[in-house]
CSV table of C-alpha atoms and ligand atoms in Angstrom, one decimal:
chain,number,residue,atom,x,y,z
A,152,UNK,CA,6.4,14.8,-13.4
A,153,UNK,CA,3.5,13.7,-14.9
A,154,UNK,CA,0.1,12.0,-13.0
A,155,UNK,CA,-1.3,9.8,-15.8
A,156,UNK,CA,0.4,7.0,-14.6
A,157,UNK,CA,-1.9,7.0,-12.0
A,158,UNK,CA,-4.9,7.9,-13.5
A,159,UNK,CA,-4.3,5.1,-16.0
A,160,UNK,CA,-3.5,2.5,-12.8
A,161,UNK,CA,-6.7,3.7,-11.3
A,162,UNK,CA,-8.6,3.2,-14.0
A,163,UNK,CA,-7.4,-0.3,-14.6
A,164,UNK,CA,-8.4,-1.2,-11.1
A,165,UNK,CA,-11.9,0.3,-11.0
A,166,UNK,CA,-12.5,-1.6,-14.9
A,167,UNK,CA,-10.9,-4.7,-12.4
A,168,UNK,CA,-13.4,-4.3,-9.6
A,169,UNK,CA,-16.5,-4.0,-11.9
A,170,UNK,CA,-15.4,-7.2,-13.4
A,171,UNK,CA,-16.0,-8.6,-9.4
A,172,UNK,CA,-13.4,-11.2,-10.4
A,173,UNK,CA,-12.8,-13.9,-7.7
A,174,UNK,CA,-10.4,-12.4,-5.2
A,175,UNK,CA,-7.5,-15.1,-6.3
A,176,UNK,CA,-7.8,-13.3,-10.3
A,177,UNK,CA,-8.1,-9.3,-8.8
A,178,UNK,CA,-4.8,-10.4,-6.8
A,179,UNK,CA,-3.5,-11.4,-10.1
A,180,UNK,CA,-4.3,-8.7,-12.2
A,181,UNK,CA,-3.8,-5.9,-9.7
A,182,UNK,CA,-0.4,-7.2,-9.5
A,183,UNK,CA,0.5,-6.9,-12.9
A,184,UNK,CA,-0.7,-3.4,-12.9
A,185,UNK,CA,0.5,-2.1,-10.3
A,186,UNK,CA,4.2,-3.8,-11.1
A,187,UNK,CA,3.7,-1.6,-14.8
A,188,UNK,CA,2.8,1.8,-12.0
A,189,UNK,CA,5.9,1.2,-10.2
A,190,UNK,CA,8.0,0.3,-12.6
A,191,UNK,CA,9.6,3.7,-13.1
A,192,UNK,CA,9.7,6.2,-10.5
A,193,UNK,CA,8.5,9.8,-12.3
A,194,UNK,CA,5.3,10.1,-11.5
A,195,UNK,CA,4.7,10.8,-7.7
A,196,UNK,CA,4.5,14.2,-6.9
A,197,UNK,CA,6.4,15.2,-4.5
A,198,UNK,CA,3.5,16.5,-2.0
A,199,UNK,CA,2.9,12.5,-1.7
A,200,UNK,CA,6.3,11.6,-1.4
A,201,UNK,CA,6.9,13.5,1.9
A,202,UNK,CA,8.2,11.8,5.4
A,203,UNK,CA,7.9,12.4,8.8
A,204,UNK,CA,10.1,12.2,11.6
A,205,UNK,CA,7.7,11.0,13.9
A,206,UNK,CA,6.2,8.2,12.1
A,207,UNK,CA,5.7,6.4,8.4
A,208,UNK,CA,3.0,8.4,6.7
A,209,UNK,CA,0.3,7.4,4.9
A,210,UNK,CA,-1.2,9.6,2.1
A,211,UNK,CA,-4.5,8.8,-0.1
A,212,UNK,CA,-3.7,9.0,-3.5
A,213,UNK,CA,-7.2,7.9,-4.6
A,214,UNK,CA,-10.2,6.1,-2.8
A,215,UNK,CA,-13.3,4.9,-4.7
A,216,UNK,CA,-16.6,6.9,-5.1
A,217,UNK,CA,-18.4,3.4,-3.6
A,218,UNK,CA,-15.3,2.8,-1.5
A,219,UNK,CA,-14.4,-0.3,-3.1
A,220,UNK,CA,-10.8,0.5,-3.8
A,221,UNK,CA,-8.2,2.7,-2.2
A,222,UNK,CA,-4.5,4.0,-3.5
A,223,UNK,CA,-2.2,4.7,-1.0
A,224,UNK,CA,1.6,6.7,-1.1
A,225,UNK,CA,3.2,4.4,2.2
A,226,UNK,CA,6.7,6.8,2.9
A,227,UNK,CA,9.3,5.1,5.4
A,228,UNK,CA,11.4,7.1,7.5
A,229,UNK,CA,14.7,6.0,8.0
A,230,UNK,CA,14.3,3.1,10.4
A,231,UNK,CA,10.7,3.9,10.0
A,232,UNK,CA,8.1,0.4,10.9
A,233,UNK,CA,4.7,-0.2,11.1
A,234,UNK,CA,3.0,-2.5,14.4
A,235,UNK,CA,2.5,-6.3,13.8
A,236,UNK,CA,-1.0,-5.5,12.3
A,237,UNK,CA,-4.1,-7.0,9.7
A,238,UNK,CA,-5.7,-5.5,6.9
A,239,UNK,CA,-9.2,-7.6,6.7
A,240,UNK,CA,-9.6,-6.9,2.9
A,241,UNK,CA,-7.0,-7.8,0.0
A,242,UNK,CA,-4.1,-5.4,-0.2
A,243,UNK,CA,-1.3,-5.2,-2.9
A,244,UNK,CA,1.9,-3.6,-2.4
A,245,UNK,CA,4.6,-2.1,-4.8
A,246,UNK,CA,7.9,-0.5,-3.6
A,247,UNK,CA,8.6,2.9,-5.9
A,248,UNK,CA,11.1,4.2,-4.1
A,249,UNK,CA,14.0,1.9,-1.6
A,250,UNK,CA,13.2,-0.9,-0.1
A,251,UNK,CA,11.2,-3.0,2.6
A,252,UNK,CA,11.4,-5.9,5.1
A,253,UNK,CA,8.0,-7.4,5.0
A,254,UNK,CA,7.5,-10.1,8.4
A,255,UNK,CA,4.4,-12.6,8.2
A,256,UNK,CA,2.9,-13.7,10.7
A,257,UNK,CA,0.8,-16.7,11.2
A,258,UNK,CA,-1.4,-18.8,13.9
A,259,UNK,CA,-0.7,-21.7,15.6
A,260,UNK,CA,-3.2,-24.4,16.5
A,261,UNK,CA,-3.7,-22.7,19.6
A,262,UNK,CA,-4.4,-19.2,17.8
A,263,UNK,CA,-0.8,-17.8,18.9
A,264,UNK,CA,0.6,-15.1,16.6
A,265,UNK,CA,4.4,-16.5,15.2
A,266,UNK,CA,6.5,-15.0,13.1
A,267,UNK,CA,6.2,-17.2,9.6
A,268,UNK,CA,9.6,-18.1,7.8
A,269,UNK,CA,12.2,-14.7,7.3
A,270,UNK,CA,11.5,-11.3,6.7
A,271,UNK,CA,10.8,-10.8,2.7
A,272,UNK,CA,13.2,-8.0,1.4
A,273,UNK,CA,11.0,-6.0,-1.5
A,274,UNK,CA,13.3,-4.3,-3.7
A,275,UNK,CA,12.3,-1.0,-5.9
A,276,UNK,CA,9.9,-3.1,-8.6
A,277,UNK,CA,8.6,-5.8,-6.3
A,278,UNK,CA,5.3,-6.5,-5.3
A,279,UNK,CA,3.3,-8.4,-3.2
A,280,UNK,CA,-0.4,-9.1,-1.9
A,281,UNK,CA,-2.1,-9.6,1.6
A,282,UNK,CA,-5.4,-10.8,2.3
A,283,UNK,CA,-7.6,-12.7,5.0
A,284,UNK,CA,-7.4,-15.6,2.0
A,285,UNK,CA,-3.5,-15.9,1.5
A,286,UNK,CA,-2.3,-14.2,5.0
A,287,UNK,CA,-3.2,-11.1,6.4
A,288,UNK,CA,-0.9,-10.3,9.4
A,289,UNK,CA,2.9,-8.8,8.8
A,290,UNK,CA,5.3,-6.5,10.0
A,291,UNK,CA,6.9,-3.8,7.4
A,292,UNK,CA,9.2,-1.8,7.9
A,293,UNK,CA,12.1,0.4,5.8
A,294,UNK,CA,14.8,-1.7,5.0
A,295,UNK,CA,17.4,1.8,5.2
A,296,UNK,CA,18.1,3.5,8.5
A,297,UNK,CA,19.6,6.0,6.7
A,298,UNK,CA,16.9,6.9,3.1
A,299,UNK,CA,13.7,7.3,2.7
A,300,UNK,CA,11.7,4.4,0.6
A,301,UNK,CA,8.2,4.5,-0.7
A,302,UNK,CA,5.3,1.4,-1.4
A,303,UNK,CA,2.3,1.9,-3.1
A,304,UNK,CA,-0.3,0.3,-1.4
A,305,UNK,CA,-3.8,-0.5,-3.2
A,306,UNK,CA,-7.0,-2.3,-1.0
A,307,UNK,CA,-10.3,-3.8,-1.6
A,308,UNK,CA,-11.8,-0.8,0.8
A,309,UNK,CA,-11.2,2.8,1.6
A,310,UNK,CA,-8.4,1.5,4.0
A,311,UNK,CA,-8.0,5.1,6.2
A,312,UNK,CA,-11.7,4.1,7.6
A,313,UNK,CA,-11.3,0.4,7.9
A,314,UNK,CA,-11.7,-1.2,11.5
A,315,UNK,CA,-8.8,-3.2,11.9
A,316,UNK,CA,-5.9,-4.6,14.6
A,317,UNK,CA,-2.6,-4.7,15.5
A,318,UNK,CA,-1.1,-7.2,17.9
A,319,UNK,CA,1.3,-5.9,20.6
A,320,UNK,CA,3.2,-9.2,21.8
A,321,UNK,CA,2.0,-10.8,24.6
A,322,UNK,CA,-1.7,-8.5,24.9
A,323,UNK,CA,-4.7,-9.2,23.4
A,324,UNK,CA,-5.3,-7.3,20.1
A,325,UNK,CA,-6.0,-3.5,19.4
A,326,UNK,CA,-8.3,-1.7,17.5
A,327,UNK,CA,-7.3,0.6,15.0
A,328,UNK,CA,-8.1,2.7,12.3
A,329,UNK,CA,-5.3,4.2,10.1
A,330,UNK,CA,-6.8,7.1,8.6
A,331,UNK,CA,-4.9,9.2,6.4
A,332,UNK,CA,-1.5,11.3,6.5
A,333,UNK,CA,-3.0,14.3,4.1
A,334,UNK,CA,-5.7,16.7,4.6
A,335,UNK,CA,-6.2,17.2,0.6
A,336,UNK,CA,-6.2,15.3,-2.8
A,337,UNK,CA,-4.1,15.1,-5.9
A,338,UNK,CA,-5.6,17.0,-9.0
A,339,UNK,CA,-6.2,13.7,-10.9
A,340,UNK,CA,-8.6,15.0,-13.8
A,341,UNK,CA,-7.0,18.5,-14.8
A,342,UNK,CA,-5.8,16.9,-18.1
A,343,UNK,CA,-5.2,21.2,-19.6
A,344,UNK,CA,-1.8,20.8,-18.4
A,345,UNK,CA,-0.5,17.8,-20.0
A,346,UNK,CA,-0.2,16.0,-23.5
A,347,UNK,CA,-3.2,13.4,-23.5
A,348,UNK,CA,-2.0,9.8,-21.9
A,349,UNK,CA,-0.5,7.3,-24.6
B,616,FE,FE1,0.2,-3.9,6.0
């Protein structure tokens, strides 16, 4: 098990955020990284990779010093799914671990919330982005009633503290603020105890 995977990602996407790239190009590029982090599943460790019977969990793996980024470990339950809910920043998703059923949502004309075309199935290696720009409301939930699967999730804030919604059918929408599953940090920096990062 070995963390420069994710030291390497997180440095990619701080170099991408000084850049201050329109959002369209950080989408881009964040993609392509994050597709290269999850592309092989070795590098999680295991403290991160933990789920909970009572609901999906949500651990930070890294969040900006200027809170302009966060990295997030999303574990599924079996049958695990998150409210119909919004983000408000740009978010990328990759799925390590299983698989997901991502839902869009979209207005109408008269500002009703409607399910948008068929659940998206995101197999281990896929990735995809949300954002108030390209759609911002979905559904997810773990595509195995019977495993455990795993998304990393990176935004354009420090997502735990983020004033947000989610929008029970048929009542107005609710305010909410994630927060995080873990009450510590990965050791990202102790590089004594591994070869140095190709
Ligand atoms: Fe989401």
């Amino acid at each position: 098990m070995t963390i420069h995977k994710l030291r390497r990602f997180v440095g990619t996407i701080a170099a991408l955020v000084d850049e201050a790239p329109r959002e369209s190009e950080l989408i881009e590029h964040g993609l392509e990284a994050l597709r290269d982090l999850v592309r092989e599943d070795d590098w999680l460790p295991d403290a991160y990779a933990v789920p909970s019977p009572e609901r999906y969990q949500q651990y930070l793996l890294y969040a900006d010093a200027r809170q302009r980024f966060s990295v997030v470990s999303f574990v599924w339950g079996p049958g695990q799914q998150t409210p119909v809910h919004d983000h408000t920043v740009w978010g990328l998703i990759g799925v390590l671990r299983g698989a997901e059923y991502a839902q869009p949502y979209v207005r109408d004309a008269a500002g009703a919330l409607h399910a948008h075309g068929a659940e998206v199935r995101l197999r281990r290696g896929d990735v995809e982005a949300v954002s108030p720009a390209i759609g911002d409301i979905h559904r997810v939930r773990n595509a195995y009633d019977d495993q455990v699967s795993i998304s990393i999730h990176v935004y354009g804030a420090n997502i735990g503290a983020v004033r947000r919604s989610t929008y029970p059918h048929d009542a107005p929408p609710k305010p909410f603020i994630s927060g995080y599953s873990n009450d510590f940090l990965p050791n990202l920096w102790d590089l004594s105890k591994e070869p140095a990062a190709s």
